[in-house]
Coordinates of C-alpha atoms and ligand atoms in Angstrom, one line a residue:
M865 CA -13.8 -29.1 33.5
I866 CA -13.2 -28.8 29.7
H867 CA -14.1 -31.8 27.7
T868 CA -12.3 -32.0 24.5
S869 CA -13.3 -34.5 21.8
K870 CA -10.2 -36.5 21.1
P871 CA -9.9 -39.2 18.3
V872 CA -10.4 -42.6 19.6
S873 CA -7.3 -44.8 19.6
V874 CA -8.0 -47.9 17.4
D875 CA -4.9 -49.7 18.2
S876 CA -5.3 -49.9 22.0
D877 CA -2.9 -52.1 23.7
Q878 CA -5.7 -53.1 26.3
P879 CA -7.8 -55.7 24.3
D880 CA -10.4 -55.6 27.1
M881 CA -10.9 -51.8 26.6
E882 CA -12.0 -52.3 23.0
Q883 CA -14.2 -49.5 22.0
L884 CA -17.7 -50.7 21.2
N885 CA -19.7 -47.4 20.8
P886 CA -20.6 -47.4 17.1
F887 CA -20.3 -43.7 16.8
M888 CA -16.7 -43.6 18.3
I889 CA -16.0 -46.5 16.0
A890 CA -17.3 -44.7 13.0
Q891 CA -15.1 -41.5 14.1
A892 CA -12.0 -43.7 14.5
Q893 CA -12.5 -45.2 11.1
L894 CA -12.7 -41.7 9.6
D895 CA -9.6 -40.5 11.6
E896 CA -7.6 -43.5 9.9
A897 CA -8.8 -42.5 6.5
A898 CA -8.3 -38.8 7.1
K899 CA -4.5 -39.7 7.8
V900 CA -4.1 -41.7 4.8
L901 CA -5.8 -39.0 2.5
E902 CA -4.0 -36.2 4.4
L903 CA -7.3 -34.6 4.7
N904 CA -7.8 -30.8 5.3
P905 CA -8.2 -30.6 9.1
A906 CA -11.3 -28.5 8.9
V907 CA -12.9 -30.9 6.3
H908 CA -11.9 -33.8 8.8
G909 CA -13.4 -31.9 11.8
L910 CA -16.7 -31.2 9.9
L911 CA -17.0 -35.0 8.7
R912 CA -16.5 -36.2 12.2
E913 CA -19.8 -34.8 13.4
P914 CA -23.5 -34.9 12.1
L915 CA -24.6 -31.5 10.7
R916 CA -28.0 -31.7 12.4
E917 CA -30.1 -34.1 14.6
L918 CA -33.5 -34.0 16.0
H919 CA -34.7 -35.8 19.2
V920 CA -38.4 -36.6 19.5
T921 CA -40.8 -37.7 22.1
L922 CA -43.8 -39.6 20.8
P923 CA -46.9 -40.2 22.8
V924 CA -48.7 -43.2 21.5
R925 CA -52.2 -44.6 22.3
M926 CA -52.0 -48.2 23.2
D927 CA -54.8 -50.8 22.5
D928 CA -55.7 -50.9 26.2
G929 CA -56.5 -47.1 26.2
S930 CA -53.2 -46.0 28.1
T931 CA -50.7 -43.9 26.5
R932 CA -46.9 -44.7 26.2
I933 CA -44.1 -42.2 25.5
F934 CA -41.5 -43.4 23.0
K935 CA -38.2 -41.7 22.2
G936 CA -37.0 -41.3 18.6
F937 CA -34.2 -39.7 16.5
R938 CA -33.5 -38.5 13.1
V939 CA -29.8 -37.6 12.3
Q940 CA -28.9 -35.8 9.0
Y941 CA -25.2 -36.4 8.9
N942 CA -24.1 -34.7 5.7
D943 CA -26.0 -33.5 2.7
S944 CA -23.0 -31.9 0.6
R945 CA -23.6 -34.5 -2.1
G946 CA -27.4 -34.4 -2.1
P947 CA -30.4 -34.8 0.4
T948 CA -29.9 -37.1 3.2
K949 CA -30.8 -40.6 2.8
G950 CA -31.2 -43.5 5.2
G951 CA -33.5 -45.9 7.0
I952 CA -35.4 -45.7 10.2
R953 CA -34.7 -48.7 12.8
F954 CA -37.2 -49.8 15.3
H955 CA -35.1 -51.5 18.2
P956 CA -35.4 -51.7 22.1
E957 CA -31.6 -50.9 22.3
E958 CA -31.5 -48.0 19.9
T959 CA -29.3 -45.2 21.0
I960 CA -28.5 -41.8 19.6
D961 CA -24.9 -42.8 19.1
T962 CA -25.9 -45.8 17.1
V963 CA -28.1 -43.6 14.8
R964 CA -25.2 -41.2 14.5
A965 CA -22.9 -43.8 13.3
L966 CA -25.5 -45.4 11.0
A967 CA -26.0 -41.9 9.5
A968 CA -22.3 -41.4 9.0
W969 CA -22.1 -44.8 7.3
M970 CA -25.0 -43.8 5.0
T971 CA -22.9 -40.9 3.9
W972 CA -20.0 -43.1 3.0
K973 CA -22.3 -45.6 1.4
C974 CA -24.1 -43.1 -1.0
A975 CA -20.6 -41.8 -1.8
V976 CA -18.9 -45.2 -2.4
V977 CA -21.7 -46.1 -5.0
D978 CA -21.6 -42.5 -6.4
I979 CA -25.5 -41.7 -6.0
P980 CA -26.2 -38.0 -5.5
L981 CA -27.4 -38.4 -1.8
G982 CA -26.0 -37.5 1.5
G983 CA -26.4 -39.8 4.7
G984 CA -29.0 -39.8 7.4
K985 CA -30.7 -42.2 9.7
G986 CA -33.5 -42.4 12.1
G987 CA -34.5 -44.6 15.0
V988 CA -37.1 -45.3 17.6
I989 CA -36.5 -47.0 21.0
C990 CA -39.2 -49.7 20.9
D991 CA -39.7 -53.4 20.7
P992 CA -41.9 -54.0 17.7
K993 CA -42.3 -57.6 18.6
Q994 CA -44.3 -56.5 21.6
L995 CA -46.5 -54.1 19.7
S996 CA -49.8 -54.9 18.0
K997 CA -50.3 -54.0 14.3
S998 CA -52.3 -50.9 15.2
E999 CA -50.0 -49.9 17.9
L1000 CA -47.2 -50.0 15.3
E1001 CA -49.1 -47.9 12.9
R1002 CA -49.8 -45.2 15.6
L1003 CA -46.1 -45.3 16.4
S1004 CA -45.1 -44.9 12.8
R1005 CA -47.5 -42.0 12.4
A1006 CA -46.4 -40.3 15.5
Y1007 CA -42.7 -40.5 14.3
I1008 CA -43.6 -38.8 11.1
R1009 CA -45.7 -36.1 12.8
Q1010 CA -42.5 -35.0 14.7
V1011 CA -39.9 -35.7 12.0
G1012 CA -42.0 -34.9 9.0
R1013 CA -41.1 -31.2 9.2
L1014 CA -37.5 -32.1 8.3
L1015 CA -38.3 -34.6 5.6
G1016 CA -39.0 -34.2 1.9
P1017 CA -37.7 -35.6 -1.5
E1018 CA -35.1 -32.6 -1.8
M1019 CA -34.3 -32.7 2.1
D1020 CA -34.1 -36.0 3.6
I1021 CA -35.5 -39.4 2.6
P1022 CA -36.1 -42.3 5.1
A1023 CA -36.5 -46.1 4.0
P1024 CA -36.7 -49.3 6.0
D1025 CA -34.0 -50.8 8.2
V1026 CA -34.0 -53.3 11.2
Y1027 CA -37.6 -54.1 12.1
T1028 CA -39.2 -51.6 9.7
T1029 CA -41.1 -52.9 6.6
P1030 CA -42.9 -51.7 3.3
Q1031 CA -46.1 -51.5 5.4
I1032 CA -44.4 -49.2 7.8
M1033 CA -43.1 -47.1 4.9
A1034 CA -46.8 -47.0 3.5
W1035 CA -48.1 -45.6 6.9
M1036 CA -45.3 -43.1 7.1
A1037 CA -45.8 -41.8 3.4
D1038 CA -49.6 -41.5 4.0
E1039 CA -48.9 -39.5 7.3
Y1040 CA -46.5 -37.3 5.4
A1041 CA -49.1 -36.7 2.6
M1042 CA -51.6 -35.7 5.1
M1043 CA -49.3 -33.2 6.7
R1044 CA -48.5 -31.7 3.4
G1045 CA -52.0 -32.0 1.9
Q1046 CA -50.7 -33.8 -1.3
N1047 CA -49.1 -37.0 -2.2
E1048 CA -45.4 -37.0 -2.3
F1049 CA -44.2 -40.6 -2.9
G1050 CA -40.5 -39.6 -3.2
V1051 CA -40.3 -38.6 0.4
I1052 CA -39.7 -42.3 1.5
T1053 CA -38.5 -45.4 -0.1
G1054 CA -38.9 -49.0 0.2
K1055 CA -42.7 -48.6 -0.2
P1056 CA -45.1 -51.4 -1.4
L1057 CA -45.4 -51.5 -5.2
A1058 CA -48.9 -50.2 -5.1
L1059 CA -47.8 -47.1 -3.5
G1060 CA -44.8 -46.2 -5.8
G1061 CA -42.4 -48.8 -4.8
S1062 CA -39.7 -50.0 -7.0
K1063 CA -39.5 -53.5 -8.3
G1064 CA -36.4 -55.1 -7.1
R1065 CA -36.1 -53.1 -3.8
E1066 CA -37.2 -55.9 -1.5
D1067 CA -34.1 -58.0 -2.1
A1068 CA -31.7 -55.3 -3.2
T1069 CA -29.5 -55.1 -0.3
A1070 CA -28.8 -59.0 -0.5
R1071 CA -28.5 -58.8 -4.2
G1072 CA -26.0 -56.1 -4.2
G1073 CA -24.1 -58.1 -1.6
M1074 CA -24.1 -61.1 -3.9
Y1075 CA -22.8 -59.1 -6.8
C1076 CA -19.9 -58.0 -4.6
I1077 CA -19.2 -61.6 -3.5
R1078 CA -19.2 -62.6 -7.2
E1079 CA -16.6 -59.9 -7.9
A1080 CA -14.6 -60.7 -4.9
A1081 CA -14.5 -64.4 -5.9
R1082 CA -13.3 -63.3 -9.3
V1083 CA -10.2 -61.4 -7.8
L1084 CA -9.5 -64.2 -5.4
G1085 CA -9.9 -67.0 -8.1
L1086 CA -12.4 -68.7 -6.0
D1087 CA -15.3 -70.4 -7.6
T1088 CA -18.8 -69.6 -5.9
R1089 CA -20.4 -72.7 -7.3
G1090 CA -20.4 -75.1 -4.4
A1091 CA -18.7 -72.7 -2.2
T1092 CA -20.0 -73.0 1.5
M1093 CA -21.9 -70.0 2.9
A1094 CA -22.9 -69.2 6.5
I1095 CA -25.4 -66.4 7.3
Q1096 CA -25.6 -64.7 10.8
G1097 CA -28.9 -62.9 11.0
F1098 CA -32.3 -63.9 9.3
G1099 CA -34.1 -60.7 8.6
N1100 CA -34.7 -59.3 5.3
A1101 CA -31.1 -59.2 4.2
G1102 CA -30.3 -62.6 5.7
Q1103 CA -33.2 -64.5 4.2
F1104 CA -32.5 -63.0 0.6
A1105 CA -28.7 -63.7 1.1
A1106 CA -29.6 -67.3 1.7
K1107 CA -32.0 -67.5 -1.4
L1108 CA -29.8 -65.5 -3.9
G1109 CA -26.5 -67.1 -2.6
E1110 CA -28.0 -70.3 -4.1
E1111 CA -29.7 -68.9 -7.0
L1112 CA -27.0 -66.3 -8.3
L1113 CA -23.9 -67.8 -6.9
G1114 CA -24.6 -71.5 -6.8
S1115 CA -23.3 -71.5 -3.3
V1116 CA -24.4 -74.0 -0.6
V1117 CA -25.9 -72.5 2.5
V1118 CA -24.7 -74.5 5.4
A1119 CA -25.7 -72.3 8.4
V1120 CA -28.1 -69.6 9.2
S1121 CA -28.9 -68.1 12.6
D1122 CA -31.3 -65.4 14.0
S1123 CA -31.2 -63.7 17.6
R1124 CA -32.4 -66.9 19.2
T1125 CA -30.5 -69.7 17.6
G1126 CA -28.5 -71.0 14.6
L1127 CA -29.0 -74.1 12.3
Y1128 CA -26.2 -76.0 10.6
N1129 CA -26.2 -78.8 8.1
A1130 CA -22.8 -79.6 6.5
D1131 CA -24.7 -80.9 3.3
G1132 CA -26.5 -77.6 3.0
L1133 CA -29.7 -76.4 4.3
N1134 CA -33.0 -76.6 2.5
V1135 CA -33.3 -72.7 2.1
R1136 CA -36.9 -72.5 1.0
D1137 CA -38.0 -74.8 3.9
V1138 CA -36.0 -72.7 6.6
I1139 CA -37.4 -69.4 5.2
D1140 CA -40.9 -70.8 5.3
Y1141 CA -40.3 -72.0 8.8
K1142 CA -39.1 -68.6 10.0
L1143 CA -42.0 -66.7 8.5
K1144 CA -44.5 -69.0 9.9
N1145 CA -43.0 -69.2 13.5
G1146 CA -41.4 -66.0 13.9
T1147 CA -38.0 -67.8 14.9
L1148 CA -35.6 -70.7 13.8
Q1149 CA -36.0 -72.3 17.1
G1150 CA -37.5 -75.7 16.7
Y1151 CA -36.5 -76.4 13.1
A1152 CA -36.1 -80.1 12.9
H1153 CA -33.9 -80.8 9.9
A1154 CA -30.7 -79.3 11.1
Q1155 CA -28.2 -79.1 14.0
P1156 CA -28.7 -76.2 16.4
I1157 CA -25.5 -74.0 16.9
T1158 CA -25.1 -70.7 18.6
N1159 CA -24.4 -67.3 16.8
A1160 CA -20.9 -67.4 18.1
E1161 CA -20.2 -70.9 16.7
L1162 CA -21.7 -69.9 13.2
L1163 CA -19.2 -67.1 12.9
E1164 CA -16.3 -69.4 13.4
L1165 CA -17.3 -72.0 11.1
E1166 CA -14.9 -73.3 8.5
V1167 CA -16.8 -71.9 5.5
D1168 CA -15.7 -70.1 2.2
I1169 CA -18.3 -67.2 2.7
L1170 CA -19.4 -65.6 5.8
V1171 CA -22.3 -63.1 5.7
P1172 CA -22.9 -61.1 8.9
S1173 CA -26.4 -59.9 8.3
A1174 CA -27.5 -58.7 11.7
L1175 CA -26.4 -56.0 14.0
E1176 CA -23.1 -54.2 15.0
N1177 CA -20.1 -55.5 16.8
V1178 CA -20.3 -59.3 16.2
I1179 CA -16.8 -59.6 14.9
T1180 CA -14.5 -58.2 17.6
S1181 CA -10.8 -58.6 18.8
E1182 CA -12.2 -61.5 21.0
N1183 CA -13.3 -63.8 18.0
A1184 CA -11.5 -62.3 14.9
A1185 CA -8.7 -64.6 15.0
R1186 CA -10.9 -67.5 15.0
I1187 CA -12.8 -66.5 11.7
K1188 CA -12.0 -69.0 9.1
A1189 CA -14.1 -67.8 6.1
K1190 CA -12.2 -66.6 3.0
I1191 CA -14.7 -63.7 2.4
S1192 CA -16.7 -62.0 5.1
A1193 CA -19.4 -60.1 3.2
E1194 CA -21.0 -57.6 5.4
L1195 CA -24.8 -57.1 4.9
A1196 CA -25.1 -55.7 8.4
N1197 CA -24.0 -52.2 9.2
G1198 CA -21.0 -52.1 11.7
P1199 CA -20.5 -55.9 12.2
T1200 CA -16.7 -55.5 12.7
T1201 CA -14.7 -53.4 15.0
P1202 CA -11.5 -51.7 14.0
E1203 CA -9.3 -54.2 16.1
A1204 CA -11.0 -57.0 14.4
D1205 CA -10.4 -55.5 10.9
Q1206 CA -6.7 -55.5 11.6
I1207 CA -6.7 -59.2 12.5
L1208 CA -8.9 -60.2 9.6
H1209 CA -6.5 -58.4 7.2
R1210 CA -3.4 -60.1 8.8
N1211 CA -5.2 -63.4 8.4
N1212 CA -6.1 -62.8 4.7
V1213 CA -9.8 -62.8 5.4
Y1214 CA -11.2 -60.8 2.4
V1215 CA -13.8 -58.3 4.1
I1216 CA -16.3 -56.7 1.8
P1217 CA -17.0 -53.7 4.0
D1218 CA -20.5 -52.9 5.1
F1219 CA -21.1 -49.6 3.3
L1220 CA -19.9 -51.2 0.1
C1221 CA -21.4 -54.7 0.5
N1222 CA -24.9 -53.5 1.6
A1223 CA -25.2 -50.4 -0.6
G1224 CA -27.7 -52.2 -2.9
G1225 CA -30.6 -51.2 -0.7
V1226 CA -30.0 -47.5 -0.9
T1227 CA -29.1 -47.7 -4.7
V1228 CA -32.5 -49.2 -5.5
S1229 CA -34.0 -46.6 -3.2
Y1230 CA -32.4 -44.0 -5.3
F1231 CA -33.8 -45.7 -8.3
E1232 CA -37.2 -45.6 -6.6
M1233 CA -36.8 -41.8 -6.1
I1234 CA -36.0 -41.4 -9.7
Q1235 CA -39.1 -43.4 -10.8
N1236 CA -41.4 -41.5 -8.4
S1237 CA -40.2 -38.3 -9.7
Y1238 CA -40.9 -39.2 -13.3
D1239 CA -44.0 -41.3 -12.4
R1240 CA -42.6 -43.9 -14.9
Y1241 CA -41.7 -47.4 -13.6
W1242 CA -38.9 -49.8 -14.5
S1243 CA -38.9 -53.5 -15.1
E1244 CA -37.4 -55.8 -12.6
E1245 CA -34.5 -56.7 -15.3
T1246 CA -33.7 -53.0 -15.6
V1247 CA -33.3 -52.5 -11.9
H1248 CA -31.1 -55.5 -11.6
E1249 CA -28.9 -54.5 -14.6
R1250 CA -28.5 -50.9 -13.2
L1251 CA -27.8 -52.3 -9.7
D1252 CA -25.3 -54.6 -11.0
E1253 CA -23.6 -51.9 -12.8
K1254 CA -23.3 -49.6 -9.7
M1255 CA -22.2 -52.3 -7.3
T1256 CA -19.6 -53.9 -9.7
A1257 CA -18.0 -50.3 -10.3
A1258 CA -18.1 -49.5 -6.7
F1259 CA -16.5 -52.8 -5.7
H1260 CA -13.7 -52.4 -8.3
A1261 CA -13.0 -48.9 -7.0
V1262 CA -12.6 -50.1 -3.6
H1263 CA -10.6 -53.1 -4.6
R1264 CA -8.2 -51.0 -6.8
Q1265 CA -7.7 -48.5 -3.9
A1266 CA -6.8 -51.3 -1.6
Q1267 CA -4.2 -52.6 -3.8
E1268 CA -2.8 -49.2 -4.7
L1269 CA -2.5 -48.0 -1.0
Q1270 CA -1.8 -51.5 0.4
V1271 CA -4.5 -51.2 3.1
H1272 CA -7.5 -53.2 4.2
N1273 CA -10.7 -52.9 2.3
R1274 CA -12.6 -51.0 4.8
L1275 CA -10.0 -48.2 4.8
A1276 CA -10.0 -48.2 1.0
A1277 CA -13.5 -47.9 0.8
Y1278 CA -13.4 -44.9 3.2
C1279 CA -10.7 -43.4 1.1
V1280 CA -12.9 -43.5 -2.0
A1281 CA -15.9 -42.3 -0.2
V1282 CA -14.4 -39.6 2.0
D1283 CA -12.5 -38.1 -0.8
R1284 CA -15.8 -37.7 -2.7
V1285 CA -17.6 -36.1 0.1
A1286 CA -14.5 -33.9 1.0
E1287 CA -14.6 -32.6 -2.7
A1288 CA -18.3 -31.7 -2.4
V1289 CA -17.7 -30.0 0.8
Q1290 CA -14.9 -27.9 -0.6
L1291 CA -16.6 -27.2 -3.8
R1292 CA -19.6 -25.7 -2.0
G1293 CA -17.1 -23.5 -0.1
W1294 CA -18.1 -24.8 3.2
V1295 CA -14.3 -25.3 4.2
Ligands
LIG928 N1 -31.5 -49.0 5.7 C1 -30.7 -49.4 4.5 C2 -29.2 -49.1 4.7 O1 -28.6 -49.3 5.8 C3 -31.2 -48.6 3.2 C4 -31.4 -47.2 3.4 C5 -32.1 -46.5 2.1 O2 -32.5 -47.3 1.2 O3 -32.2 -45.3 2.2 O4 -28.5 -49.1 3.7

C-alpha cells in the first residue's frame, strides 16, 4: 500500500474528529499560510517537514543500582536563517510528533521576532517528579552524550522548556565541555548566571508576553490597570506572568492553576503568597485563601486576559465558544487547535499566538549567545529594553499583517514568519 502525506483538513465537519496530533496541527497551520502567501510548492513541501532528527536511547544508572532505559529526541527543523534553536522538554507524555511540532514552532518563533536562528527542539520521555536530583543529573548528561554530537553554537543550541531548569542546563553545558575538552558556554542557553547565563533570562518568556499584552491592550483600547487576569499553568512562565501581570500591567490576577488544581479569588489573589506556597509544596493543592476551581473552569472565567501557560490543546472546538476573555495571550506552545482559532476569531477574542507571545524566552536566549561569544555581559535594564524593542516590533508586524489580510492573528503571524524563512530558503538556492 502506498501512503501519501496529505495536508490535514482544518475545517472538518465532524467536530468529534478534531485533530489533536500537534505535528499534524503545525502542518495544517502552515498549509493555511502557504495558501494565503501563494507559497512556491517546493518551499511549502520543504517547510512541512523537519530537515533532520535524532532518536536516542539513554541508559541511566538509578540510585538503587539498577539501570533504566530512557528514550529521547532532538529535531532540527529548519536552519536556513541560522543555527537551530529550541528547548528540551522532560515529560512523561513526550512523543516525536510533539517535538517535531515544537521544533516547527521554534522556526516560526525565531523568524517572527527576526533573530538569526532556525528552529529545533528536544525531548526525553521521563517523569522528572519521580527522579532524584542525582538521577536527573545522570539523565541530563546521558542525553548530551548522545545528542552532543549534533550540538554547537553554530549548529544547534538547546535551552530550558517544560520541566527543565537552569541547573539542568548547567549539567548539560558541563557534559558538552567534557566531550569537547573545552568550555563552550554558547552551546546552551538558560544557564545559571555564574556559568554564562544572561540577566533577565529567567522571566523573559513571561515578560515578552506582558509586552505583547500591553501592545494588544493599546490597539484594543483596553486599560490593563485593574484588568482581570487568569493564568492556566503555574510553571516558570505562569508564575512570572502572575508577578509581572501585576507589576508591569497593573492587572489583577484572579485565578491560577497547575496540573492538579486551580485557585480563584474574585478580589484578586495574593500572588507572592501563592508563588511561595507553590514553591514550598510543589503544588497549589491545599492553598487556603482561595476557592478551588478546575482548569476547565478557569479557562471559561469572565476575565479580561486569559494566559494559557501550560501545554498543548487546552482550547479546542469543545470549549472555545465558552471562552469569555478579551485577550488570550498564549505563553504555552500550541494551546489552541485550528478549529478553536476560527471560533475565537468569530467571537472577537484577541489571540496573541504562541510563537509570538512566548518568543521572549528565545529572544533573551539569543542575547545570552551574543554575550557568551563576546564574553561581555549586559545589565538587566539593557536586556529588558532590547527585549521590549524586539517584542513590540514583532507584535505590530503581526497585528498589521492581520489587518491587511483580514485574517486571524495566528495566520498573520505565520504569514510574517513563513515569508521570512521562505526567503532564506530561496536565497540559499535550496529551492
Ligand atoms: N523553550 C523556550 C521556547 O519554547 C525557549 C527556547 C530557547 O530559549 O531556545 O520558546
